[in-house]
mmCIF file of N, CA, C and O in Angstrom:
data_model
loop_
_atom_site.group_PDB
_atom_site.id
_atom_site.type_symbol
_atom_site.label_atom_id
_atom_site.label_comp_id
_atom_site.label_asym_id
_atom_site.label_seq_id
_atom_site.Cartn_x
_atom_site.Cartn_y
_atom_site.Cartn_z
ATOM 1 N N UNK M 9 4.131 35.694 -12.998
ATOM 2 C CA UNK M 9 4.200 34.986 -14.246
ATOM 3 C C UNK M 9 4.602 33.534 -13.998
ATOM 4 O O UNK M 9 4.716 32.915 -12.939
ATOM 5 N N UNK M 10 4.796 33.140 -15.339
ATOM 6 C CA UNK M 10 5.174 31.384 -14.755
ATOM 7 C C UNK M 10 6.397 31.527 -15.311
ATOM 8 O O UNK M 10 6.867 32.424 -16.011
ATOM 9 N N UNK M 11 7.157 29.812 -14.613
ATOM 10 C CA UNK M 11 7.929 29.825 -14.458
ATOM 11 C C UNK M 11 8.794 28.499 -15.220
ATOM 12 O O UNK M 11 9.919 27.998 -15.203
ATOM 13 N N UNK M 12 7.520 28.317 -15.857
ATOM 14 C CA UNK M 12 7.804 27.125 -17.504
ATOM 15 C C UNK M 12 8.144 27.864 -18.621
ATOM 16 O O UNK M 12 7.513 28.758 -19.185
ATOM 17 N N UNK M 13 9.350 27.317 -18.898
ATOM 18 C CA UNK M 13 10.297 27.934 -20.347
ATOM 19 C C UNK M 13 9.690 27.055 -21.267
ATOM 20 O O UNK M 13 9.161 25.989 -20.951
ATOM 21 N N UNK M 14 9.805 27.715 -22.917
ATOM 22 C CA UNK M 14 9.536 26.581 -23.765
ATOM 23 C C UNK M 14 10.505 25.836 -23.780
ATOM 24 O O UNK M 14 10.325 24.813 -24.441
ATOM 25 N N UNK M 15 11.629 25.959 -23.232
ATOM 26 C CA UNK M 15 12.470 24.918 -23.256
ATOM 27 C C UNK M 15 11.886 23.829 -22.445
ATOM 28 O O UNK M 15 11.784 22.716 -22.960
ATOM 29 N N UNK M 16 11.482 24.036 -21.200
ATOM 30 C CA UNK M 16 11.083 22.991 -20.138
ATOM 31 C C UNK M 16 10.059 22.433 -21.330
ATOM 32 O O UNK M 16 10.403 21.297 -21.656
ATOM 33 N N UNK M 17 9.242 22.767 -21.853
ATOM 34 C CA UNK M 17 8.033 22.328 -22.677
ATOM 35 C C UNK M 17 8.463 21.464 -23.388
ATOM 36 O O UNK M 17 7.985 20.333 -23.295
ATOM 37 N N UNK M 18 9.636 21.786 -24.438
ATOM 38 C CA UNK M 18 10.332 20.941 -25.334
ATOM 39 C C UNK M 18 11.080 19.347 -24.363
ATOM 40 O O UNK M 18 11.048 18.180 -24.755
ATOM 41 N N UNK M 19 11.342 19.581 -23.800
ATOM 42 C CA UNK M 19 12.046 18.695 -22.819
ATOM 43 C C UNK M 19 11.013 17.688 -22.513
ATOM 44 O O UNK M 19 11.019 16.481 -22.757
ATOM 45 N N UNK M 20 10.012 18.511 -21.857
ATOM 46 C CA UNK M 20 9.044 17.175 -21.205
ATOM 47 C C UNK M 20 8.382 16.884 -22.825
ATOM 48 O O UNK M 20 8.886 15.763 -22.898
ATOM 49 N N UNK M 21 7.866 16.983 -23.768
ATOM 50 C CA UNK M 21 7.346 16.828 -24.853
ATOM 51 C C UNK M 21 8.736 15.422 -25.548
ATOM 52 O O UNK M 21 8.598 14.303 -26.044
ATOM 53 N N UNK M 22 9.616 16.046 -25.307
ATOM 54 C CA UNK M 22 10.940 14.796 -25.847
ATOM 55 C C UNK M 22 10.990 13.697 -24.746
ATOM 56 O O UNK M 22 11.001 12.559 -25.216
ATOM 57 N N UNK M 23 11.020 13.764 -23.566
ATOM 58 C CA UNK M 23 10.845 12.636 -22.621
ATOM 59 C C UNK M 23 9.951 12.316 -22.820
ATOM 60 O O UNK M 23 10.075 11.124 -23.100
ATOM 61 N N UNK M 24 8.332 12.775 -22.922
ATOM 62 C CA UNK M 24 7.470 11.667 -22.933
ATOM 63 C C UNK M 24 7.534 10.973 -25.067
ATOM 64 O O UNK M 24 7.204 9.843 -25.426
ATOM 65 N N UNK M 25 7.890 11.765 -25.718
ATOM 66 C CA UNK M 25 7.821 10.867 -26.879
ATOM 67 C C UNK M 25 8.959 9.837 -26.923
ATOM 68 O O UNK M 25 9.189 9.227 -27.967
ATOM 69 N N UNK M 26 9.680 9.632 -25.795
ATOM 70 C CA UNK M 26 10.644 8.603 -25.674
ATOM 71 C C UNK M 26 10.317 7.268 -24.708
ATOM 72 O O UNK M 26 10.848 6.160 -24.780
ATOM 73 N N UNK M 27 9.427 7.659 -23.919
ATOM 74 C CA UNK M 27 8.544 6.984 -22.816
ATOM 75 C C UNK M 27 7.694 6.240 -23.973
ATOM 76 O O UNK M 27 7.721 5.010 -23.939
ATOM 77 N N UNK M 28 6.816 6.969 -25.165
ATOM 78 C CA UNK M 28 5.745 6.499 -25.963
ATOM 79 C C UNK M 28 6.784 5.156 -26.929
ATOM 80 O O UNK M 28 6.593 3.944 -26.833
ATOM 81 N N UNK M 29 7.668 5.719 -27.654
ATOM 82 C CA UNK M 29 9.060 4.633 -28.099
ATOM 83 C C UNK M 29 9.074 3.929 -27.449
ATOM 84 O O UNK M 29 9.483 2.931 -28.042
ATOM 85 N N UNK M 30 8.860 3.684 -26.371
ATOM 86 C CA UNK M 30 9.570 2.696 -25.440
ATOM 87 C C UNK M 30 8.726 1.491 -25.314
ATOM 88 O O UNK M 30 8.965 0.291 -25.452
ATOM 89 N N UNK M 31 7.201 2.463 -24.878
ATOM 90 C CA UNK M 31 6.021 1.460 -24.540
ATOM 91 C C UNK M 31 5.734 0.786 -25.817
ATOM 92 O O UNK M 31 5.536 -0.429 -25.783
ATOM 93 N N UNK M 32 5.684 1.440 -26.983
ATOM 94 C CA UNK M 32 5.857 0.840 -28.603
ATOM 95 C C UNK M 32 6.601 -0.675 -28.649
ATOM 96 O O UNK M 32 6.123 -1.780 -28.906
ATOM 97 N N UNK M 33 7.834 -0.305 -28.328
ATOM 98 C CA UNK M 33 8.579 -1.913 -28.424
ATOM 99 C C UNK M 33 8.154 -2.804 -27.391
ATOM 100 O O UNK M 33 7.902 -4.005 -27.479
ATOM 101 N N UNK M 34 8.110 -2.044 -26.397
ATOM 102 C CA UNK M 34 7.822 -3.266 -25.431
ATOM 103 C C UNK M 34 6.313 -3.954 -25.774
ATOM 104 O O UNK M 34 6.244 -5.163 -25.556
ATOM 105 N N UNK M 35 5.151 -3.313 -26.271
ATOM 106 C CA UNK M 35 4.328 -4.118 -26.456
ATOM 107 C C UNK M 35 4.045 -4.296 -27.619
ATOM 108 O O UNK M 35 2.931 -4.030 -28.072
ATOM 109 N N UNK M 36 4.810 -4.680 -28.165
ATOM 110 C CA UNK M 36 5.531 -4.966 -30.042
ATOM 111 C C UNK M 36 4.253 -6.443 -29.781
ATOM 112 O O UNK M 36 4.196 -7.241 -28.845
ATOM 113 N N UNK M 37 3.467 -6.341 -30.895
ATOM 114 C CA UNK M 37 2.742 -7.579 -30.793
ATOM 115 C C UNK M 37 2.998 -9.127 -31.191
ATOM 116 O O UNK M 37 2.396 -10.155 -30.882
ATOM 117 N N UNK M 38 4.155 -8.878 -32.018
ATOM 118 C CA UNK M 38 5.167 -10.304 -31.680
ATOM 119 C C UNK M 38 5.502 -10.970 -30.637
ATOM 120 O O UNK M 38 5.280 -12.136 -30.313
ATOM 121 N N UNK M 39 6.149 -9.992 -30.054
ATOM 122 C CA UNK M 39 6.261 -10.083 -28.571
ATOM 123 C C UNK M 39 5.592 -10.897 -27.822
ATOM 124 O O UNK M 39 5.991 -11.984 -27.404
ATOM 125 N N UNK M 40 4.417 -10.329 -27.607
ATOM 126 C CA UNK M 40 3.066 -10.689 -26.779
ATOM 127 C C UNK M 40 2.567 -12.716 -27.455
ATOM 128 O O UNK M 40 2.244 -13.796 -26.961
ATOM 129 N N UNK M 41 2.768 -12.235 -28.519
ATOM 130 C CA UNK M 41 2.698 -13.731 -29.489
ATOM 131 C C UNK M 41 3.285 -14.218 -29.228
ATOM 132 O O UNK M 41 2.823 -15.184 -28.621
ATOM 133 N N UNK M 42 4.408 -14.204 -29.299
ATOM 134 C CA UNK M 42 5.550 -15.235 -29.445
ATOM 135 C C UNK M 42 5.530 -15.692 -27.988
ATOM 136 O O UNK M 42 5.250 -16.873 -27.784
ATOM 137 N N UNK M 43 5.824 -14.806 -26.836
ATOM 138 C CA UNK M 43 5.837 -14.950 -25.788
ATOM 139 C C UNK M 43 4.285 -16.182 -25.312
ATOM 140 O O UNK M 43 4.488 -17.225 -24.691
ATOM 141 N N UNK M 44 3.272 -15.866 -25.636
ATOM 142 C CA UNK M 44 2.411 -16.766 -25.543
ATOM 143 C C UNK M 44 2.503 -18.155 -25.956
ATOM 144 O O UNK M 44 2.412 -19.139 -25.223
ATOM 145 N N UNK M 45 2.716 -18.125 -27.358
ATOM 146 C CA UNK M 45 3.173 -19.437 -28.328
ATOM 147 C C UNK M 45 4.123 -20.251 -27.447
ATOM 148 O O UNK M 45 3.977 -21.447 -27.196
ATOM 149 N N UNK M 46 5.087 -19.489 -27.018
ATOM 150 C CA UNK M 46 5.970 -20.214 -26.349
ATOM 151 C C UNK M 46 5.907 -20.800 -24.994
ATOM 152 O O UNK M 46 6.523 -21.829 -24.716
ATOM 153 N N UNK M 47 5.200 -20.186 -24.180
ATOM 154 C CA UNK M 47 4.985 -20.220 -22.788
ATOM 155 C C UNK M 47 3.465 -21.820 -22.950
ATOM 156 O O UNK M 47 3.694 -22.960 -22.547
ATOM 157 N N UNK M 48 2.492 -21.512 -23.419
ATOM 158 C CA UNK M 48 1.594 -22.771 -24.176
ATOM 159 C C UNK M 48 2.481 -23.812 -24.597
ATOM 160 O O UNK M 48 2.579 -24.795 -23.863
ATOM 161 N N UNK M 49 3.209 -23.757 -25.761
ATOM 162 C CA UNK M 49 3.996 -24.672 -26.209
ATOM 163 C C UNK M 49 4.880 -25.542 -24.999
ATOM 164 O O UNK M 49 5.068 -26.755 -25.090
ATOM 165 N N UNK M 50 5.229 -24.959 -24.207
ATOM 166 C CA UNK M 50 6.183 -25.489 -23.646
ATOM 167 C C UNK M 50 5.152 -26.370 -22.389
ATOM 168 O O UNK M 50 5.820 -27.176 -21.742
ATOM 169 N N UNK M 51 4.046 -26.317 -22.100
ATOM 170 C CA UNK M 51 3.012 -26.358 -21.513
ATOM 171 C C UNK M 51 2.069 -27.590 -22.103
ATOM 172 O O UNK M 51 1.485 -28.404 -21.388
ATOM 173 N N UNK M 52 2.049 -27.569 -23.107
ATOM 174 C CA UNK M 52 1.314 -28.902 -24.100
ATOM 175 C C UNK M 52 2.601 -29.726 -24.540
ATOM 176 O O UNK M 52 2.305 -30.920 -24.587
ATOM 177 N N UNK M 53 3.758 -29.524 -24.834
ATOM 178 C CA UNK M 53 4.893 -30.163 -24.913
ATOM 179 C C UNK M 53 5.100 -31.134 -23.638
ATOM 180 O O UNK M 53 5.328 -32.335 -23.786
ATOM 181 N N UNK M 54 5.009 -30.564 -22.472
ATOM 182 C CA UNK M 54 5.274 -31.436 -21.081
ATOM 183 C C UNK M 54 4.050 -32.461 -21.292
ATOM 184 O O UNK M 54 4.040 -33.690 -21.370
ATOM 185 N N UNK M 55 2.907 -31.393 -21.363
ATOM 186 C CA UNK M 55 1.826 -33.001 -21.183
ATOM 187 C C UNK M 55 1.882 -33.980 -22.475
ATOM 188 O O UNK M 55 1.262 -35.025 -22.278
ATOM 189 N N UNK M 56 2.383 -33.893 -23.533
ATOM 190 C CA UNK M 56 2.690 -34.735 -24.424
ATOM 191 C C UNK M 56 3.463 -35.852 -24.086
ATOM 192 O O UNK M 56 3.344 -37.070 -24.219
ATOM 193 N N UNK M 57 4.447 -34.939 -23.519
ATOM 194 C CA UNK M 57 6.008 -35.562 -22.823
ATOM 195 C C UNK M 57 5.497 -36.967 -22.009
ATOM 196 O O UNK M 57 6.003 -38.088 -22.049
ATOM 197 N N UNK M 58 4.126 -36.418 -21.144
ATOM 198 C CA UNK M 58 4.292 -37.649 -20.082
ATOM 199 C C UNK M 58 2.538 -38.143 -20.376
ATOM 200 O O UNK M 58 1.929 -38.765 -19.505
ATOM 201 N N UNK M 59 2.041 -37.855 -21.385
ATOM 202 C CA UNK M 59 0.656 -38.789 -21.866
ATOM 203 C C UNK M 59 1.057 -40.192 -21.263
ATOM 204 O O UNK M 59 2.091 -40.548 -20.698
ATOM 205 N N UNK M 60 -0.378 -41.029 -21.643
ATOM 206 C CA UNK M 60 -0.364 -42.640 -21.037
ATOM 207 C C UNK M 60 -0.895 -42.943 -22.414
ATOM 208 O O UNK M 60 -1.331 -42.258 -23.339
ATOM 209 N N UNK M 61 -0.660 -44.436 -22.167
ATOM 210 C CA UNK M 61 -1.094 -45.069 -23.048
ATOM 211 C C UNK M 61 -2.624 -44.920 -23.158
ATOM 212 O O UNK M 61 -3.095 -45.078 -24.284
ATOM 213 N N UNK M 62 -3.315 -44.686 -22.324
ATOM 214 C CA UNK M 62 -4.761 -44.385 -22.562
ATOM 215 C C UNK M 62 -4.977 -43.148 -23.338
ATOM 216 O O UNK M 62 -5.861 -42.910 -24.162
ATOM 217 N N UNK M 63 -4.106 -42.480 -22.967
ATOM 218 C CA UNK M 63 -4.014 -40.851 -24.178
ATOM 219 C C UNK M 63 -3.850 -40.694 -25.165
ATOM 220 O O UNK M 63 -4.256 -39.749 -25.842
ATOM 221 N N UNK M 64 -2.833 -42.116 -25.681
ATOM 222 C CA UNK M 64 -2.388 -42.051 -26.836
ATOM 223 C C UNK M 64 -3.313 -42.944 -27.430
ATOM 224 O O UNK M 64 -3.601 -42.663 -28.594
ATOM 225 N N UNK M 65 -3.956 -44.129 -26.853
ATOM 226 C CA UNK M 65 -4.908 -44.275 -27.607
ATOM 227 C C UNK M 65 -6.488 -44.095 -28.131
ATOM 228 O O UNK M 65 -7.144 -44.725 -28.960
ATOM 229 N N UNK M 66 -6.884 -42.654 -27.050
ATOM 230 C CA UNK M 66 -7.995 -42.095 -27.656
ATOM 231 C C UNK M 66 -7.360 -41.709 -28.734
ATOM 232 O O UNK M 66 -7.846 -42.166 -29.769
ATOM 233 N N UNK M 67 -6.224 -40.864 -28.890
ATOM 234 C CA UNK M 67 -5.879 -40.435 -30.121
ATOM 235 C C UNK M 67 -5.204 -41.262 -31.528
ATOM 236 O O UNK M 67 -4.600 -40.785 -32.489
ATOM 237 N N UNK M 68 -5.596 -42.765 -31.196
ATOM 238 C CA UNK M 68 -5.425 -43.277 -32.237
ATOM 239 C C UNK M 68 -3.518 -43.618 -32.739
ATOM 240 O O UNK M 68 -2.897 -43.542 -33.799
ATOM 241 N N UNK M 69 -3.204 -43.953 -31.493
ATOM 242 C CA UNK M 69 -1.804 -43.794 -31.530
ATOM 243 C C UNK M 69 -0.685 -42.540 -31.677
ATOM 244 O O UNK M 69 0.540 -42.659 -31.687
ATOM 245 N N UNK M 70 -1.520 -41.233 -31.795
ATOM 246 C CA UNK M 70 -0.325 -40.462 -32.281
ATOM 247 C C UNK M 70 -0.471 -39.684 -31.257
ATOM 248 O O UNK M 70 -1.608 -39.508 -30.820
ATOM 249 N N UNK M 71 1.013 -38.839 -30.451
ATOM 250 C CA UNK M 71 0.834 -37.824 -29.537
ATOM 251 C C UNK M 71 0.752 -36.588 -29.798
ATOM 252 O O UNK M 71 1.720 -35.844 -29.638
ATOM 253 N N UNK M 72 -0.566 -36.113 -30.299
ATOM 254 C CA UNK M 72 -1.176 -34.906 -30.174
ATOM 255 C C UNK M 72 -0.524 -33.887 -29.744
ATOM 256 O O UNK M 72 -0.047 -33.060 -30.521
ATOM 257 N N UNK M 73 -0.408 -33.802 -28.369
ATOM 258 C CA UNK M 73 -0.253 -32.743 -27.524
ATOM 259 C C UNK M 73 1.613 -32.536 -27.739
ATOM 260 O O UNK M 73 2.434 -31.654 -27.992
ATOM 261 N N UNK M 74 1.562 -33.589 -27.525
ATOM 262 C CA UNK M 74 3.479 -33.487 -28.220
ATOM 263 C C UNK M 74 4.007 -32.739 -29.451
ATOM 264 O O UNK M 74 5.013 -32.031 -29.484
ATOM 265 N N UNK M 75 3.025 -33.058 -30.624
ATOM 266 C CA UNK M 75 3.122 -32.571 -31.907
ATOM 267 C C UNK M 75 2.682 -30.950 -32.254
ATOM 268 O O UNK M 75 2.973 -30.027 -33.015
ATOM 269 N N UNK M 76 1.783 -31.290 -31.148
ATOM 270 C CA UNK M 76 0.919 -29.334 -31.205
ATOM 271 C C UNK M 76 1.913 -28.638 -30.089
ATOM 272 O O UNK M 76 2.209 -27.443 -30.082
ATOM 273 N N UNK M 77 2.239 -29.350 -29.413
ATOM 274 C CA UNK M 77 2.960 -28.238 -28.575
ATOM 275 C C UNK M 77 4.519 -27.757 -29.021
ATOM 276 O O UNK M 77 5.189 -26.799 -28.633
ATOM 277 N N UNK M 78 4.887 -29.098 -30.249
ATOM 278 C CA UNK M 78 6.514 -28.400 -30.814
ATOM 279 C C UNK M 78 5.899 -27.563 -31.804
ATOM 280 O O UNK M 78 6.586 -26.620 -32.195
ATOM 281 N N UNK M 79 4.793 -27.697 -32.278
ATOM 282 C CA UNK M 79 4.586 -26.713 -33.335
ATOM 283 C C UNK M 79 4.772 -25.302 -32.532
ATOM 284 O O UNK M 79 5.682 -24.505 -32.762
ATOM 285 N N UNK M 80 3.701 -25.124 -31.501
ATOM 286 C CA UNK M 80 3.519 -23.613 -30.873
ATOM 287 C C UNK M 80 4.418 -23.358 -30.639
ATOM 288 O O UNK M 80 4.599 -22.144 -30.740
ATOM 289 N N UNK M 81 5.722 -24.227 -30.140
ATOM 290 C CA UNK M 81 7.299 -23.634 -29.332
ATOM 291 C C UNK M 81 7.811 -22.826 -30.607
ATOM 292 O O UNK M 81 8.342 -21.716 -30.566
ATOM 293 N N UNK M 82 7.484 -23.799 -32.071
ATOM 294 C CA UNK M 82 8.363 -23.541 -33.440
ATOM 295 C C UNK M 82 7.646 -21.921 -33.563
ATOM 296 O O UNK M 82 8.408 -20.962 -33.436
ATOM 297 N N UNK M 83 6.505 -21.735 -33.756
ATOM 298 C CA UNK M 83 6.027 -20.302 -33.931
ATOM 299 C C UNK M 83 6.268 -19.352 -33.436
ATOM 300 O O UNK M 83 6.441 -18.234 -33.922
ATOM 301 N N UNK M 84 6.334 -19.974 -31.596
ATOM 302 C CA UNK M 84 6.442 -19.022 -30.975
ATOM 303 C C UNK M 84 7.905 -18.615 -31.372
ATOM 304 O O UNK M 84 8.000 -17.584 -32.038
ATOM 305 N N UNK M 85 8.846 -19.164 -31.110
ATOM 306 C CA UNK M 85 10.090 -19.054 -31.555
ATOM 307 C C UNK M 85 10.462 -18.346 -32.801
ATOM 308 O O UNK M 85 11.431 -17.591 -32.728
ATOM 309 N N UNK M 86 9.901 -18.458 -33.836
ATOM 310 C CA UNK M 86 9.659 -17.503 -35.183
ATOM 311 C C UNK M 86 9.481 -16.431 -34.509
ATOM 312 O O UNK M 86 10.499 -15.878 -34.091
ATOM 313 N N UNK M 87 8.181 -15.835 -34.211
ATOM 314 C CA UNK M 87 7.976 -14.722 -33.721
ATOM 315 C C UNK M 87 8.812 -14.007 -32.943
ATOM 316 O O UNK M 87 8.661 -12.792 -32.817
ATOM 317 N N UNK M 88 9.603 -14.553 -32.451
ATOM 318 C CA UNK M 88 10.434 -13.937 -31.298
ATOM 319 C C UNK M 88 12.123 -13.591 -31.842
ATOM 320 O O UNK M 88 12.923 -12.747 -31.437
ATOM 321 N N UNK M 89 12.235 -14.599 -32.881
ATOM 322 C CA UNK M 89 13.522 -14.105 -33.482
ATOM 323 C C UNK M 89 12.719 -13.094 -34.707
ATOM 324 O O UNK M 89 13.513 -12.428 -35.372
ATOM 325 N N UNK M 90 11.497 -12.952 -34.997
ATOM 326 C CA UNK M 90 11.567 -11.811 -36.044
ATOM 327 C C UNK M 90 11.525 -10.848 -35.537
ATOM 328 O O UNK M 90 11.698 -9.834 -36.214
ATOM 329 N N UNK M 91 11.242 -10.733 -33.925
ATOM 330 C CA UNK M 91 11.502 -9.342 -33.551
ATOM 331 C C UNK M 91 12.394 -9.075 -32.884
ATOM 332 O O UNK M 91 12.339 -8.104 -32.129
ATOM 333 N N UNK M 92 13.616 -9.969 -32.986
ATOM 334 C CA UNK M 92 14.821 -9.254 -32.740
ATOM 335 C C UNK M 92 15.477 -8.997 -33.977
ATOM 336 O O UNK M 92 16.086 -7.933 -34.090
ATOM 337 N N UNK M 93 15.443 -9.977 -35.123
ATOM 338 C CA UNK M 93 16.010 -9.609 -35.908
ATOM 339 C C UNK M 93 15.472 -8.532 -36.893
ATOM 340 O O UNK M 93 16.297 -8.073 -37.683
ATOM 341 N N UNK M 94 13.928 -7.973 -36.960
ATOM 342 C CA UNK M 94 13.847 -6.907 -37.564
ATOM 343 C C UNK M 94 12.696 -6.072 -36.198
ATOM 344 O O UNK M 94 11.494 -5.898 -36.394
ATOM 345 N N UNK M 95 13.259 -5.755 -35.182
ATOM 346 C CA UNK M 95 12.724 -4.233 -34.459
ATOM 347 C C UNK M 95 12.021 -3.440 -35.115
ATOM 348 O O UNK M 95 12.099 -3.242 -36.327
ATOM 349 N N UNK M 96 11.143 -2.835 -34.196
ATOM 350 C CA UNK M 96 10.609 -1.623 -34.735
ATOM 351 C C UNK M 96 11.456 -0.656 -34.924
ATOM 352 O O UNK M 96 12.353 -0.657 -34.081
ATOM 353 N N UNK M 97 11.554 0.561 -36.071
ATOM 354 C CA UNK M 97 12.120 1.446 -36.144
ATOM 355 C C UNK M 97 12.109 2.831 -35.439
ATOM 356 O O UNK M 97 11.139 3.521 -35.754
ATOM 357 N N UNK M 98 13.094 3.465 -34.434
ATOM 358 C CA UNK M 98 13.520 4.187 -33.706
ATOM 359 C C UNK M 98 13.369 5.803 -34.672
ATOM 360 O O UNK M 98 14.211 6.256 -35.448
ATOM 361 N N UNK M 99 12.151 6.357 -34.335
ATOM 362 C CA UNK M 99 11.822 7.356 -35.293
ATOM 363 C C UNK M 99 12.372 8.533 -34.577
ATOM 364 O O UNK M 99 12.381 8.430 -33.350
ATOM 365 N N UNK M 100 12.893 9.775 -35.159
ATOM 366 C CA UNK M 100 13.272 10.760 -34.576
ATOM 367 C C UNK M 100 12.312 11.900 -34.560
ATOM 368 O O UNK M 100 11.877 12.373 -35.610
ATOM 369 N N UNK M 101 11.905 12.441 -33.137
ATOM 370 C CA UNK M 101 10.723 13.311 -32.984
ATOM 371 C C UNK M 101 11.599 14.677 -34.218
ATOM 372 O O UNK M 101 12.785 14.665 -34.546
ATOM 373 N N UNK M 102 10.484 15.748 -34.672
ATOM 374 C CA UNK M 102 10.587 16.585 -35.376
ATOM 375 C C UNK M 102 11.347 17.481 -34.273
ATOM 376 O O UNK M 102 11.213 17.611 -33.057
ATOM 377 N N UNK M 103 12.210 18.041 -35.244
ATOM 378 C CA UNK M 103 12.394 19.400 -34.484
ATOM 379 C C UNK M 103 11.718 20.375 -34.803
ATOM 380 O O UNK M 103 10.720 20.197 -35.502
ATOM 381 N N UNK M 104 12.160 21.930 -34.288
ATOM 382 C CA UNK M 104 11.334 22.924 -33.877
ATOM 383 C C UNK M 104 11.892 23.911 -35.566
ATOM 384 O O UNK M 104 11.378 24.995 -35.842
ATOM 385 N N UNK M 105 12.624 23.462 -36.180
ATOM 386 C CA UNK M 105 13.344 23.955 -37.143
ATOM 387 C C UNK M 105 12.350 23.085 -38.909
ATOM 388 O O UNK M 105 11.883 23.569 -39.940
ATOM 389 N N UNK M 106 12.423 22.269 -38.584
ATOM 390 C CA UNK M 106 11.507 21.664 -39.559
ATOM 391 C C UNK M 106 10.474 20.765 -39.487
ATOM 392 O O UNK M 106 10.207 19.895 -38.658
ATOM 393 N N UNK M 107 9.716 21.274 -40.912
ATOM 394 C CA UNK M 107 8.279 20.959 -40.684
ATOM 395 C C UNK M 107 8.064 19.343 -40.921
ATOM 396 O O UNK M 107 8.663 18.819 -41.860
ATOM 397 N N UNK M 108 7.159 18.505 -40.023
ATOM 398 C CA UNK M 108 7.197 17.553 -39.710
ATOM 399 C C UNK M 108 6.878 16.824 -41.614
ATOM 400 O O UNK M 108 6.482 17.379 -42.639
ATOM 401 N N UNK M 109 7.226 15.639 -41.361
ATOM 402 C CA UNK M 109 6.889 14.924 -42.982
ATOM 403 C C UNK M 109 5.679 14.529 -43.472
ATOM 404 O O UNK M 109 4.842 13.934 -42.793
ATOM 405 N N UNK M 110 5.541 14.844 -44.663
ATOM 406 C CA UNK M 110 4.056 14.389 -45.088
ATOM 407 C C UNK M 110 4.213 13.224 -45.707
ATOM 408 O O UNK M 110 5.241 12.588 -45.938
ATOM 409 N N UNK M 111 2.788 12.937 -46.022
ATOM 410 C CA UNK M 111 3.209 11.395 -46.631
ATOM 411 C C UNK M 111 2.353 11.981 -48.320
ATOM 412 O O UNK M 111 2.317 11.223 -49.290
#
């Protein structure tokens, strides 16, 4: 016979829906955003930082890349405090006692 309990079953079934939680937040799509926004931003911010006068005046005097790149830092930055300050919610798998929720 074998030698898997439903307990072992229940167990690995609760570790991996905690593994699935996990991978959930971590690739929270804020995250991925914000993290981008910011990493760009900070990236078009430098070349703003050190444009020439020839840069600034294709663009008609104003620094572009300066202005677009505090914007992306500002978004990215939004994004990144909204997902600390509101997380995804930490759902509790069903137990074996009651029946899962309907909507």
């Amino acid at each position: 016979m074998s030698d898997y309990s439903e307990s072992d079953a229940q167990r690995e079934v609760s570790d991996l829906e905690k593994k699935s939680a996990t991978a959930a937040r971590l690739f929270d799509i804020r995250r991925i955003i914000g993290g981008l926004f910011v990493v760009y931003g900070v990236i078009v911010t430098i070349a703003g930082i050190t444009a020439s006068d020839a840069d600034l005046d294709k663009a008609g005097g104003i620094n572009i890349n300066l202005w677009t790149g505090l914007g992306m830092l500002a978004l990215g930055l939004f994004f990144l405090a909204w997902l600390w300050l509101r997380p995804l919610p930490v759902t509790e798998p069903p137990t074996g006692d009651q029946p899962p929720p309907t909507e």
